[in-house]
Protein backbone atom coordinates (compact mmCIF):
# COMPACT_ATOMS: atom_id res chain seq x y z
CA UNK A 1 0.00 0.00 0.00
CA UNK A 2 1.50 3.39 -0.91
CA UNK A 3 2.41 5.63 1.95
CA UNK A 4 0.05 8.60 1.67
CA UNK A 5 2.12 10.47 4.22
CA UNK A 6 5.16 10.75 1.94
CA UNK A 7 6.44 14.02 0.51
CA UNK A 8 4.81 16.75 2.54
CA UNK A 9 2.07 14.52 3.91
CA UNK A 10 -1.44 15.05 5.27
CA UNK A 11 -2.73 16.98 8.26
CA UNK A 12 -4.24 13.89 9.87
CA UNK A 13 -1.23 11.57 9.63
CA UNK A 14 -2.39 8.33 11.27
CA UNK A 15 -5.45 7.59 9.07
CA UNK A 16 -3.61 8.60 5.92
CA UNK A 17 -0.76 6.29 6.90
CA UNK A 18 -3.18 3.36 6.81
CA UNK A 19 -4.54 3.21 10.38
CA UNK A 20 -8.25 2.71 9.77
CA UNK A 21 -9.21 2.58 13.44
CA UNK A 22 -6.91 5.36 14.65
CA UNK A 23 -8.07 7.41 17.61
CA UNK A 24 -7.28 11.08 18.26
CA UNK A 25 -3.72 12.20 17.58
CA UNK A 26 -1.67 12.24 20.78
CA UNK A 27 1.25 14.46 21.66
CA UNK A 28 3.18 16.62 24.10
CA UNK A 29 2.66 20.20 25.25
CA UNK A 30 5.72 21.47 27.13
CA UNK A 31 5.11 24.62 29.17
CA UNK A 32 8.58 26.05 29.75
CA UNK A 33 7.22 28.74 32.09
CA UNK A 34 6.86 26.16 34.87
CA UNK A 35 9.93 24.04 34.09
CA UNK A 36 12.33 23.97 37.07
CA UNK A 37 15.16 22.15 35.33
CA UNK A 38 15.06 19.17 37.66
CA UNK A 39 15.83 16.71 34.81
CA UNK A 40 13.34 14.16 36.11
CA UNK A 41 12.17 13.78 32.51
CA UNK A 42 15.70 12.96 31.33
CA UNK A 43 16.14 10.33 34.01
CA UNK A 44 12.70 8.77 33.50
CA UNK A 45 13.25 8.58 29.74
CA UNK A 46 16.60 6.85 30.14
CA UNK A 47 15.32 4.40 32.73
CA UNK A 48 12.17 3.35 30.90
CA UNK A 49 13.68 3.13 27.41
CA UNK A 50 17.02 1.69 28.57
CA UNK A 51 18.86 4.57 26.89
CA UNK A 52 22.62 4.31 27.55
CA UNK A 53 24.20 6.85 29.85
CA UNK A 54 25.83 9.84 28.17
CA UNK A 55 28.92 9.96 30.36
CA UNK A 56 29.98 12.71 32.74
CA UNK A 57 30.33 15.71 30.45
CA UNK A 58 31.47 19.13 31.62
CA UNK A 59 30.32 21.30 28.74
CA UNK A 60 30.84 24.64 30.47
CA UNK A 61 27.17 25.42 29.81
CA UNK A 62 25.77 26.10 33.26
CA UNK A 63 23.92 23.04 34.57
CA UNK A 64 23.38 21.59 31.10
CA UNK A 65 25.46 18.41 31.04
CA UNK A 66 23.91 16.83 27.94
CA UNK A 67 24.12 19.76 25.52
CA UNK A 68 21.62 18.60 22.90
CA UNK A 69 19.27 15.86 21.81
CA UNK A 70 21.37 12.85 20.83
CA UNK A 71 21.05 9.10 20.34
CA UNK A 72 21.67 8.78 24.09
CA UNK A 73 19.60 11.79 25.19
CA UNK A 74 16.01 11.62 23.95
CA UNK A 75 15.00 14.38 26.36
CA UNK A 76 17.29 17.36 26.82
CA UNK A 77 16.77 20.01 29.50
CA UNK A 78 18.29 23.25 28.27
CA UNK A 79 19.41 25.94 30.73
CA UNK A 80 19.58 29.48 29.31
CA UNK A 81 20.94 32.32 31.44
CA UNK A 82 19.93 35.81 30.36
CA UNK A 83 21.50 38.88 32.01
CA UNK A 84 18.92 41.55 32.81
CA UNK A 85 20.11 45.12 33.60
CA UNK A 86 19.48 46.28 37.16
CA UNK A 87 16.25 48.22 37.42
CA UNK A 88 14.70 46.35 34.50
CA UNK A 89 12.15 44.69 36.74
CA UNK A 90 9.66 46.12 39.17
CA UNK A 91 10.98 46.62 42.69
CA UNK A 92 10.55 43.57 44.88
CA UNK A 93 7.69 44.85 47.05
CA UNK A 94 6.18 47.44 44.70
CA UNK A 95 2.40 47.28 44.57
CA UNK A 96 2.07 45.07 47.64
CA UNK A 97 -0.64 46.08 50.15
CA UNK A 98 1.98 46.32 52.88
CA UNK A 99 3.95 49.18 51.37
CA UNK A 100 5.77 50.68 48.43
CA UNK A 101 9.09 49.75 46.87
CA UNK A 102 11.80 48.01 48.83
CA UNK A 103 14.06 50.20 50.87
CA UNK A 104 17.84 50.01 50.88
CA UNK A 105 17.93 47.70 53.90
CA UNK A 106 15.33 45.32 52.46
CA UNK A 107 17.13 45.24 49.13
CA UNK A 108 20.43 44.51 50.86
CA UNK A 109 18.89 41.65 52.79
CA UNK A 110 17.34 40.24 49.63
CA UNK A 111 20.70 40.48 47.87
CA UNK A 112 22.50 38.82 50.75
CA UNK A 113 24.65 41.86 51.52
CA UNK A 114 22.92 43.11 54.64
CA UNK A 115 20.93 42.06 57.67
CA UNK A 116 17.46 42.67 58.95
CA UNK A 117 18.86 44.88 61.67
CA UNK A 118 20.49 47.13 59.09
CA UNK A 119 24.04 46.14 60.09
CA UNK A 120 26.52 43.56 58.91
CA UNK A 121 29.41 42.46 61.11
CA UNK A 122 32.69 43.85 59.87
CA UNK A 123 31.12 46.25 57.36
CA UNK A 124 31.02 50.02 57.93
CA UNK A 125 27.46 51.35 58.01
CA UNK A 126 26.26 52.48 54.62
CA UNK A 127 29.18 50.95 52.73
CA UNK A 128 27.30 48.76 50.23
CA UNK A 129 30.40 48.05 48.15
CA UNK A 130 32.25 46.77 51.20
CA UNK A 131 29.30 44.54 52.01
CA UNK A 132 29.33 43.15 48.51
CA UNK A 133 33.09 42.52 48.65
CA UNK A 134 32.69 40.79 51.98
CA UNK A 135 29.93 38.58 50.59
CA UNK A 136 31.98 37.76 47.52
CA UNK A 137 34.92 36.72 49.66
CA UNK A 138 32.74 34.27 51.54
CA UNK A 139 32.53 36.00 54.90
CA UNK A 140 31.68 33.74 57.83
CA UNK A 141 28.20 33.70 59.26
CA UNK A 142 27.95 35.76 62.38
CA UNK A 143 26.86 34.12 65.65
CA UNK A 144 23.55 35.95 65.50
CA UNK A 145 22.92 34.69 61.99
CA UNK A 146 23.02 38.14 60.39
CA UNK A 147 26.24 37.71 58.41
CA UNK A 148 26.51 36.55 54.84
CA UNK A 149 28.45 33.76 53.27
CA UNK A 150 28.73 32.76 49.63
CA UNK A 151 29.30 29.03 49.21
CA UNK A 152 29.98 29.05 45.48
CA UNK A 153 32.99 27.79 43.56
CA UNK A 154 36.38 29.44 44.26
CA UNK A 155 36.82 32.52 42.14
CA UNK A 156 33.13 32.71 41.35
CA UNK A 157 30.58 35.17 42.62
CA UNK A 158 26.80 35.32 42.63
CA UNK A 159 25.36 37.02 39.52
CA UNK A 160 25.78 40.77 39.72
CA UNK A 161 28.12 40.94 42.71
CA UNK A 162 31.63 42.28 42.82
CA UNK A 163 31.11 44.96 40.16
CA UNK A 164 29.38 47.66 42.15
CA UNK A 165 25.72 48.58 42.37
CA UNK A 166 25.86 50.78 39.28
CA UNK A 167 26.84 47.89 36.99
CA UNK A 168 25.06 45.06 38.76
CA UNK A 169 22.99 42.72 36.63
CA UNK A 170 20.42 40.12 37.50
CA UNK A 171 19.86 36.87 35.64
CA UNK A 172 16.75 35.29 34.24
CA UNK A 173 16.71 31.52 33.94
CA UNK A 174 14.95 29.98 30.96
CA UNK A 175 14.59 26.21 31.14
CA UNK A 176 13.18 23.94 28.49
CA UNK A 177 12.83 20.19 28.15
CA UNK A 178 13.36 19.55 24.43
CA UNK A 179 12.28 16.40 22.59
CA UNK A 180 11.54 15.03 19.11
CA UNK A 181 8.74 17.07 17.57
CA UNK A 182 6.90 14.14 15.89
CA UNK A 183 6.15 16.37 12.91
CA UNK A 184 2.98 16.13 10.87
CA UNK A 185 5.11 16.31 7.71
CA UNK A 186 7.96 14.06 8.82
CA UNK A 187 10.91 14.28 6.44
CA UNK A 188 12.73 11.52 8.31
CA UNK A 189 9.89 9.14 7.51
CA UNK A 190 9.83 10.27 3.87
CA UNK A 191 13.49 9.49 3.17
CA UNK A 192 13.91 6.22 5.11
CA UNK A 193 14.74 3.51 2.51
CA UNK A 194 14.12 0.49 4.74
CA UNK A 195 10.80 1.38 6.39
CA UNK A 196 12.53 1.58 9.74
CA UNK A 197 10.64 4.79 10.51
CA UNK A 198 6.88 4.45 10.60
CA UNK A 199 3.81 6.44 11.63
CA UNK A 200 1.98 4.97 14.60
CA UNK A 201 -1.75 4.90 15.23
CA UNK A 202 -1.22 7.80 17.66
CA UNK A 203 0.22 10.02 14.92
CA UNK A 204 3.77 9.79 16.27
CA UNK A 205 6.94 8.75 14.39
CA UNK A 206 8.97 5.79 15.68
CA UNK A 207 12.29 4.23 14.65
CA UNK A 208 12.44 0.43 14.54
CA UNK A 209 16.06 -0.15 15.44
CA UNK A 210 16.05 -3.76 14.24
CA UNK A 211 15.29 -2.60 10.69
CA UNK A 212 17.49 0.53 10.61
CA UNK A 213 20.55 0.07 8.37
CA UNK A 214 22.37 3.19 9.59
CA UNK A 215 22.23 5.03 6.25
CA UNK A 216 21.79 8.38 8.02
CA UNK A 217 19.31 9.88 5.54
CA UNK A 218 16.86 10.68 8.33
CA UNK A 219 19.53 12.60 10.23
CA UNK A 220 20.13 15.11 7.45
CA UNK A 221 16.40 15.28 6.63
CA UNK A 222 15.24 16.35 10.11
CA UNK A 223 14.72 20.15 10.19
CA UNK A 224 15.24 20.18 13.96
CA UNK A 225 18.44 18.13 14.15
CA UNK A 226 16.79 15.65 16.50
CA UNK A 227 17.81 12.23 15.15
CA UNK A 228 21.31 10.97 15.85
CA UNK A 229 23.44 7.86 15.27
CA UNK A 230 24.79 6.02 18.27
CA UNK A 231 28.55 5.53 18.39
CA UNK A 232 29.65 1.95 17.99
CA UNK A 233 26.16 1.08 16.78
CA UNK A 234 25.54 3.23 13.71
CA UNK A 235 21.75 3.07 13.86
CA UNK A 236 19.44 6.07 14.29
CA UNK A 237 17.72 6.69 17.62
CA UNK A 238 15.23 9.25 18.96
CA UNK A 239 12.19 9.68 21.18
CA UNK A 240 9.39 7.20 20.52
CA UNK A 241 6.93 9.08 22.73
CA UNK A 242 7.01 5.85 24.74
CA UNK A 243 5.09 3.93 22.08
CA UNK A 244 5.03 0.81 24.24
CA UNK A 245 3.45 2.72 27.12
CA UNK A 246 0.84 4.35 24.88
CA UNK A 247 -0.27 0.96 23.62
CA UNK A 248 -0.91 -0.07 27.22
CA UNK A 249 -2.89 3.10 27.97
CA UNK A 250 -0.08 4.62 30.04
CA UNK A 251 1.39 8.13 30.09
CA UNK A 252 4.89 8.60 28.60
CA UNK A 253 7.60 8.29 31.23
CA UNK A 254 8.82 11.90 31.00
CA UNK A 255 5.33 13.36 31.45
CA UNK A 256 4.63 10.92 34.28
CA UNK A 257 7.78 12.00 36.13
CA UNK A 258 7.47 15.79 35.63
CA UNK A 259 6.74 17.28 39.09
CA UNK A 260 5.40 20.63 37.83
CA UNK A 261 3.35 19.29 34.89
CA UNK A 262 5.55 21.26 32.54
CA UNK A 263 5.32 18.25 30.20
CA UNK A 264 1.68 17.46 29.45
CA UNK A 265 0.47 14.50 27.37
CA UNK A 266 -2.90 13.99 25.75
CA UNK A 267 -5.00 14.45 22.59
CA UNK A 268 -3.29 17.09 20.49
CA UNK A 269 -6.42 19.18 19.92
CA UNK A 270 -7.08 19.40 23.65
CA UNK A 271 -3.45 20.31 24.33
CA UNK A 272 -3.60 23.13 21.79
CA UNK A 273 -6.69 24.59 23.45
CA UNK A 274 -5.06 24.31 26.86
CA UNK A 275 -1.89 25.94 25.57
CA UNK A 276 -3.79 28.87 24.05
CA UNK A 277 -5.51 29.48 27.39
CA UNK A 278 -2.17 29.34 29.19
CA UNK A 279 -0.64 31.93 26.86
CA UNK A 280 -3.64 34.22 27.39
CA UNK A 281 -3.25 33.86 31.16
CA UNK A 282 0.44 34.74 31.02
CA UNK A 283 -0.28 37.79 28.89
CA UNK A 284 -2.83 38.95 31.45
CA UNK A 285 -0.21 38.49 34.18
CA UNK A 286 2.24 40.76 32.40
CA UNK A 287 4.32 38.24 30.45
CA UNK A 288 3.90 39.48 26.87
CA UNK A 289 6.87 37.37 25.66
CA UNK A 290 4.90 34.13 26.06
CA UNK A 291 4.26 32.45 22.74
CA UNK A 292 3.58 29.00 21.29
CA UNK A 293 6.01 27.15 19.04
CA UNK A 294 5.11 24.23 16.78
CA UNK A 295 1.35 24.42 17.35
CA UNK A 296 0.30 25.85 13.97
CA UNK A 297 -0.95 23.21 11.47
CA UNK A 298 -0.18 25.60 8.60
CA UNK A 299 3.53 26.01 9.33
CA UNK A 300 6.37 24.46 7.35
CA UNK A 301 6.06 21.05 9.01
CA UNK A 302 2.27 20.96 9.30
CA UNK A 303 2.43 21.50 13.03
CA UNK A 304 4.28 19.40 15.58
CA UNK A 305 3.04 16.53 17.70
CA UNK A 306 5.23 17.97 20.46
CA UNK A 307 4.94 21.74 20.79
CA UNK A 308 6.11 24.31 23.34
CA UNK A 309 5.24 27.45 25.23
CA UNK A 310 8.32 29.70 25.09
CA UNK A 311 9.21 32.90 26.94
CA UNK A 312 11.55 34.24 24.26
CA UNK A 313 12.39 33.83 20.58
CA UNK A 314 12.86 30.23 19.37
CA UNK A 315 16.51 30.91 18.53
CA UNK A 316 17.22 31.56 22.21
CA UNK A 317 16.29 27.93 22.90
CA UNK A 318 18.24 26.61 19.92
CA UNK A 319 15.11 26.06 17.82
CA UNK A 320 14.76 27.07 14.15
CA UNK A 321 12.44 30.08 13.82
CA UNK A 322 10.67 28.81 10.70
CA UNK A 323 11.22 25.06 10.20
CA UNK A 324 10.29 23.58 6.84
CA UNK A 325 10.06 19.89 5.98
CA UNK A 326 13.13 19.17 3.90
CA UNK A 327 11.24 16.93 1.42
CA UNK A 328 8.74 19.63 0.50
CA UNK A 329 10.32 20.43 -2.87
CA UNK A 330 11.11 16.86 -3.92
CA UNK A 331 8.03 16.36 -6.18
CA UNK A 332 8.80 19.56 -8.07
CA UNK A 333 12.48 18.60 -8.32
CA UNK A 334 11.61 15.16 -9.73
CA UNK A 335 9.21 16.68 -12.26
CA UNK A 336 11.88 19.07 -13.46
CA UNK A 337 14.45 16.28 -13.62
CA UNK A 338 12.00 14.18 -15.65
CA UNK A 339 11.32 17.01 -18.09
CA UNK A 340 15.06 17.58 -18.47
CA UNK A 341 15.62 13.87 -19.14
CA UNK A 342 12.85 13.84 -21.76
CA UNK A 343 14.30 16.90 -23.44
CA UNK A 344 17.77 15.33 -23.56
CA UNK A 345 16.32 12.09 -24.92
CA UNK A 346 14.38 13.95 -27.61
CA UNK A 347 17.49 15.91 -28.58
CA UNK A 348 19.56 12.71 -28.80
CA UNK A 349 16.91 11.00 -30.96
CA UNK A 350 16.65 14.04 -33.22
CA UNK A 351 20.43 14.16 -33.60
CA UNK A 352 20.59 10.43 -34.42
CA UNK A 353 17.73 10.58 -36.95
CA UNK A 354 19.10 13.72 -38.56
CA UNK A 355 22.60 12.27 -38.82
CA UNK A 356 21.41 8.99 -40.37
CA UNK A 357 19.34 10.72 -43.05
Coordinates of C-alpha atoms in Angstrom, one line a residue:
X1 CA 0.0 0.0 0.0
X2 CA 1.5 3.4 -0.9
X3 CA 2.4 5.6 2.0
X4 CA 0.1 8.6 1.7
X5 CA 2.1 10.5 4.2
X6 CA 5.2 10.8 1.9
X7 CA 6.4 14.0 0.5
X8 CA 4.8 16.7 2.5
X9 CA 2.1 14.5 3.9
X10 CA -1.4 15.1 5.3
X11 CA -2.7 17.0 8.3
X12 CA -4.2 13.9 9.9
X13 CA -1.2 11.6 9.6
X14 CA -2.4 8.3 11.3
X15 CA -5.5 7.6 9.1
X16 CA -3.6 8.6 5.9
X17 CA -0.8 6.3 6.9
X18 CA -3.2 3.4 6.8
X19 CA -4.5 3.2 10.4
X20 CA -8.3 2.7 9.8
X21 CA -9.2 2.6 13.4
X22 CA -6.9 5.4 14.7
X23 CA -8.1 7.4 17.6
X24 CA -7.3 11.1 18.3
X25 CA -3.7 12.2 17.6
X26 CA -1.7 12.2 20.8
X27 CA 1.2 14.5 21.7
X28 CA 3.2 16.6 24.1
X29 CA 2.7 20.2 25.3
X30 CA 5.7 21.5 27.1
X31 CA 5.1 24.6 29.2
X32 CA 8.6 26.0 29.8
X33 CA 7.2 28.7 32.1
X34 CA 6.9 26.2 34.9
X35 CA 9.9 24.0 34.1
X36 CA 12.3 24.0 37.1
X37 CA 15.2 22.2 35.3
X38 CA 15.1 19.2 37.7
X39 CA 15.8 16.7 34.8
X40 CA 13.3 14.2 36.1
X41 CA 12.2 13.8 32.5
X42 CA 15.7 13.0 31.3
X43 CA 16.1 10.3 34.0
X44 CA 12.7 8.8 33.5
X45 CA 13.2 8.6 29.7
X46 CA 16.6 6.8 30.1
X47 CA 15.3 4.4 32.7
X48 CA 12.2 3.3 30.9
X49 CA 13.7 3.1 27.4
X50 CA 17.0 1.7 28.6
X51 CA 18.9 4.6 26.9
X52 CA 22.6 4.3 27.5
X53 CA 24.2 6.9 29.9
X54 CA 25.8 9.8 28.2
X55 CA 28.9 10.0 30.4
X56 CA 30.0 12.7 32.7
X57 CA 30.3 15.7 30.5
X58 CA 31.5 19.1 31.6
X59 CA 30.3 21.3 28.7
X60 CA 30.8 24.6 30.5
X61 CA 27.2 25.4 29.8
X62 CA 25.8 26.1 33.3
X63 CA 23.9 23.0 34.6
X64 CA 23.4 21.6 31.1
X65 CA 25.5 18.4 31.0
X66 CA 23.9 16.8 27.9
X67 CA 24.1 19.8 25.5
X68 CA 21.6 18.6 22.9
X69 CA 19.3 15.9 21.8
X70 CA 21.4 12.8 20.8
X71 CA 21.0 9.1 20.3
X72 CA 21.7 8.8 24.1
X73 CA 19.6 11.8 25.2
X74 CA 16.0 11.6 24.0
X75 CA 15.0 14.4 26.4
X76 CA 17.3 17.4 26.8
X77 CA 16.8 20.0 29.5
X78 CA 18.3 23.3 28.3
X79 CA 19.4 25.9 30.7
X80 CA 19.6 29.5 29.3
X81 CA 20.9 32.3 31.4
X82 CA 19.9 35.8 30.4
X83 CA 21.5 38.9 32.0
X84 CA 18.9 41.5 32.8
X85 CA 20.1 45.1 33.6
X86 CA 19.5 46.3 37.2
X87 CA 16.2 48.2 37.4
X88 CA 14.7 46.3 34.5
X89 CA 12.2 44.7 36.7
X90 CA 9.7 46.1 39.2
X91 CA 11.0 46.6 42.7
X92 CA 10.5 43.6 44.9
X93 CA 7.7 44.8 47.0
X94 CA 6.2 47.4 44.7
X95 CA 2.4 47.3 44.6
X96 CA 2.1 45.1 47.6
X97 CA -0.6 46.1 50.1
X98 CA 2.0 46.3 52.9
X99 CA 3.9 49.2 51.4
X100 CA 5.8 50.7 48.4
X101 CA 9.1 49.7 46.9
X102 CA 11.8 48.0 48.8
X103 CA 14.1 50.2 50.9
X104 CA 17.8 50.0 50.9
X105 CA 17.9 47.7 53.9
X106 CA 15.3 45.3 52.5
X107 CA 17.1 45.2 49.1
X108 CA 20.4 44.5 50.9
X109 CA 18.9 41.6 52.8
X110 CA 17.3 40.2 49.6
X111 CA 20.7 40.5 47.9
X112 CA 22.5 38.8 50.7
X113 CA 24.7 41.9 51.5
X114 CA 22.9 43.1 54.6
X115 CA 20.9 42.1 57.7
X116 CA 17.5 42.7 58.9
X117 CA 18.9 44.9 61.7
X118 CA 20.5 47.1 59.1
X119 CA 24.0 46.1 60.1
X120 CA 26.5 43.6 58.9
X121 CA 29.4 42.5 61.1
X122 CA 32.7 43.9 59.9
X123 CA 31.1 46.2 57.4
X124 CA 31.0 50.0 57.9
X125 CA 27.5 51.3 58.0
X126 CA 26.3 52.5 54.6
X127 CA 29.2 50.9 52.7
X128 CA 27.3 48.8 50.2
X129 CA 30.4 48.1 48.1
X130 CA 32.2 46.8 51.2
X131 CA 29.3 44.5 52.0
X132 CA 29.3 43.2 48.5
X133 CA 33.1 42.5 48.7
X134 CA 32.7 40.8 52.0
X135 CA 29.9 38.6 50.6
X136 CA 32.0 37.8 47.5
X137 CA 34.9 36.7 49.7
X138 CA 32.7 34.3 51.5
X139 CA 32.5 36.0 54.9
X140 CA 31.7 33.7 57.8
X141 CA 28.2 33.7 59.3
X142 CA 28.0 35.8 62.4
X143 CA 26.9 34.1 65.6
X144 CA 23.5 36.0 65.5
X145 CA 22.9 34.7 62.0
X146 CA 23.0 38.1 60.4
X147 CA 26.2 37.7 58.4
X148 CA 26.5 36.5 54.8
X149 CA 28.4 33.8 53.3
X150 CA 28.7 32.8 49.6
X151 CA 29.3 29.0 49.2
X152 CA 30.0 29.0 45.5
X153 CA 33.0 27.8 43.6
X154 CA 36.4 29.4 44.3
X155 CA 36.8 32.5 42.1
X156 CA 33.1 32.7 41.3
X157 CA 30.6 35.2 42.6
X158 CA 26.8 35.3 42.6
X159 CA 25.4 37.0 39.5
X160 CA 25.8 40.8 39.7
X161 CA 28.1 40.9 42.7
X162 CA 31.6 42.3 42.8
X163 CA 31.1 45.0 40.2
X164 CA 29.4 47.7 42.1
X165 CA 25.7 48.6 42.4
X166 CA 25.9 50.8 39.3
X167 CA 26.8 47.9 37.0
X168 CA 25.1 45.1 38.8
X169 CA 23.0 42.7 36.6
X170 CA 20.4 40.1 37.5
X171 CA 19.9 36.9 35.6
X172 CA 16.8 35.3 34.2
X173 CA 16.7 31.5 33.9
X174 CA 14.9 30.0 31.0
X175 CA 14.6 26.2 31.1
X176 CA 13.2 23.9 28.5
X177 CA 12.8 20.2 28.2
X178 CA 13.4 19.6 24.4
X179 CA 12.3 16.4 22.6
X180 CA 11.5 15.0 19.1
X181 CA 8.7 17.1 17.6
X182 CA 6.9 14.1 15.9
X183 CA 6.1 16.4 12.9
X184 CA 3.0 16.1 10.9
X185 CA 5.1 16.3 7.7
X186 CA 8.0 14.1 8.8
X187 CA 10.9 14.3 6.4
X188 CA 12.7 11.5 8.3
X189 CA 9.9 9.1 7.5
X190 CA 9.8 10.3 3.9
X191 CA 13.5 9.5 3.2
X192 CA 13.9 6.2 5.1
X193 CA 14.7 3.5 2.5
X194 CA 14.1 0.5 4.7
X195 CA 10.8 1.4 6.4
X196 CA 12.5 1.6 9.7
X197 CA 10.6 4.8 10.5
X198 CA 6.9 4.5 10.6
X199 CA 3.8 6.4 11.6
X200 CA 2.0 5.0 14.6
X201 CA -1.8 4.9 15.2
X202 CA -1.2 7.8 17.7
X203 CA 0.2 10.0 14.9
X204 CA 3.8 9.8 16.3
X205 CA 6.9 8.7 14.4
X206 CA 9.0 5.8 15.7
X207 CA 12.3 4.2 14.6
X208 CA 12.4 0.4 14.5
X209 CA 16.1 -0.1 15.4
X210 CA 16.1 -3.8 14.2
X211 CA 15.3 -2.6 10.7
X212 CA 17.5 0.5 10.6
X213 CA 20.6 0.1 8.4
X214 CA 22.4 3.2 9.6
X215 CA 22.2 5.0 6.2
X216 CA 21.8 8.4 8.0
X217 CA 19.3 9.9 5.5
X218 CA 16.9 10.7 8.3
X219 CA 19.5 12.6 10.2
X220 CA 20.1 15.1 7.4
X221 CA 16.4 15.3 6.6
X222 CA 15.2 16.3 10.1
X223 CA 14.7 20.2 10.2
X224 CA 15.2 20.2 14.0
X225 CA 18.4 18.1 14.2
X226 CA 16.8 15.7 16.5
X227 CA 17.8 12.2 15.2
X228 CA 21.3 11.0 15.8
X229 CA 23.4 7.9 15.3
X230 CA 24.8 6.0 18.3
X231 CA 28.6 5.5 18.4
X232 CA 29.6 1.9 18.0
X233 CA 26.2 1.1 16.8
X234 CA 25.5 3.2 13.7
X235 CA 21.8 3.1 13.9
X236 CA 19.4 6.1 14.3
X237 CA 17.7 6.7 17.6
X238 CA 15.2 9.3 19.0
X239 CA 12.2 9.7 21.2
X240 CA 9.4 7.2 20.5
X241 CA 6.9 9.1 22.7
X242 CA 7.0 5.9 24.7
X243 CA 5.1 3.9 22.1
X244 CA 5.0 0.8 24.2
X245 CA 3.4 2.7 27.1
X246 CA 0.8 4.4 24.9
X247 CA -0.3 1.0 23.6
X248 CA -0.9 -0.1 27.2
X249 CA -2.9 3.1 28.0
X250 CA -0.1 4.6 30.0
X251 CA 1.4 8.1 30.1
X252 CA 4.9 8.6 28.6
X253 CA 7.6 8.3 31.2
X254 CA 8.8 11.9 31.0
X255 CA 5.3 13.4 31.5
X256 CA 4.6 10.9 34.3
X257 CA 7.8 12.0 36.1
X258 CA 7.5 15.8 35.6
X259 CA 6.7 17.3 39.1
X260 CA 5.4 20.6 37.8
X261 CA 3.4 19.3 34.9
X262 CA 5.6 21.3 32.5
X263 CA 5.3 18.3 30.2
X264 CA 1.7 17.5 29.4
X265 CA 0.5 14.5 27.4
X266 CA -2.9 14.0 25.7
X267 CA -5.0 14.4 22.6
X268 CA -3.3 17.1 20.5
X269 CA -6.4 19.2 19.9
X270 CA -7.1 19.4 23.7
X271 CA -3.5 20.3 24.3
X272 CA -3.6 23.1 21.8
X273 CA -6.7 24.6 23.4
X274 CA -5.1 24.3 26.9
X275 CA -1.9 25.9 25.6
X276 CA -3.8 28.9 24.1
X277 CA -5.5 29.5 27.4
X278 CA -2.2 29.3 29.2
X279 CA -0.6 31.9 26.9
X280 CA -3.6 34.2 27.4
X281 CA -3.3 33.9 31.2
X282 CA 0.4 34.7 31.0
X283 CA -0.3 37.8 28.9
X284 CA -2.8 39.0 31.5
X285 CA -0.2 38.5 34.2
X286 CA 2.2 40.8 32.4
X287 CA 4.3 38.2 30.5
X288 CA 3.9 39.5 26.9
X289 CA 6.9 37.4 25.7
X290 CA 4.9 34.1 26.1
X291 CA 4.3 32.4 22.7
X292 CA 3.6 29.0 21.3
X293 CA 6.0 27.1 19.0
X294 CA 5.1 24.2 16.8
X295 CA 1.4 24.4 17.4
X296 CA 0.3 25.9 14.0
X297 CA -1.0 23.2 11.5
X298 CA -0.2 25.6 8.6
X299 CA 3.5 26.0 9.3
X300 CA 6.4 24.5 7.3
X301 CA 6.1 21.1 9.0
X302 CA 2.3 21.0 9.3
X303 CA 2.4 21.5 13.0
X304 CA 4.3 19.4 15.6
X305 CA 3.0 16.5 17.7
X306 CA 5.2 18.0 20.5
X307 CA 4.9 21.7 20.8
X308 CA 6.1 24.3 23.3
X309 CA 5.2 27.5 25.2
X310 CA 8.3 29.7 25.1
X311 CA 9.2 32.9 26.9
X312 CA 11.5 34.2 24.3
X313 CA 12.4 33.8 20.6
X314 CA 12.9 30.2 19.4
X315 CA 16.5 30.9 18.5
X316 CA 17.2 31.6 22.2
X317 CA 16.3 27.9 22.9
X318 CA 18.2 26.6 19.9
X319 CA 15.1 26.1 17.8
X320 CA 14.8 27.1 14.1
X321 CA 12.4 30.1 13.8
X322 CA 10.7 28.8 10.7
X323 CA 11.2 25.1 10.2
X324 CA 10.3 23.6 6.8
X325 CA 10.1 19.9 6.0
X326 CA 13.1 19.2 3.9
X327 CA 11.2 16.9 1.4
X328 CA 8.7 19.6 0.5
X329 CA 10.3 20.4 -2.9
X330 CA 11.1 16.9 -3.9
X331 CA 8.0 16.4 -6.2
X332 CA 8.8 19.6 -8.1
X333 CA 12.5 18.6 -8.3
X334 CA 11.6 15.2 -9.7
X335 CA 9.2 16.7 -12.3
X336 CA 11.9 19.1 -13.5
X337 CA 14.4 16.3 -13.6
X338 CA 12.0 14.2 -15.7
X339 CA 11.3 17.0 -18.1
X340 CA 15.1 17.6 -18.5
X341 CA 15.6 13.9 -19.1
X342 CA 12.8 13.8 -21.8
X343 CA 14.3 16.9 -23.4
X344 CA 17.8 15.3 -23.6
X345 CA 16.3 12.1 -24.9
X346 CA 14.4 14.0 -27.6
X347 CA 17.5 15.9 -28.6
X348 CA 19.6 12.7 -28.8
X349 CA 16.9 11.0 -31.0
X350 CA 16.6 14.0 -33.2
X351 CA 20.4 14.2 -33.6
X352 CA 20.6 10.4 -34.4
X353 CA 17.7 10.6 -36.9
X354 CA 19.1 13.7 -38.6
X355 CA 22.6 12.3 -38.8
X356 CA 21.4 9.0 -40.4
X357 CA 19.3 10.7 -43.0

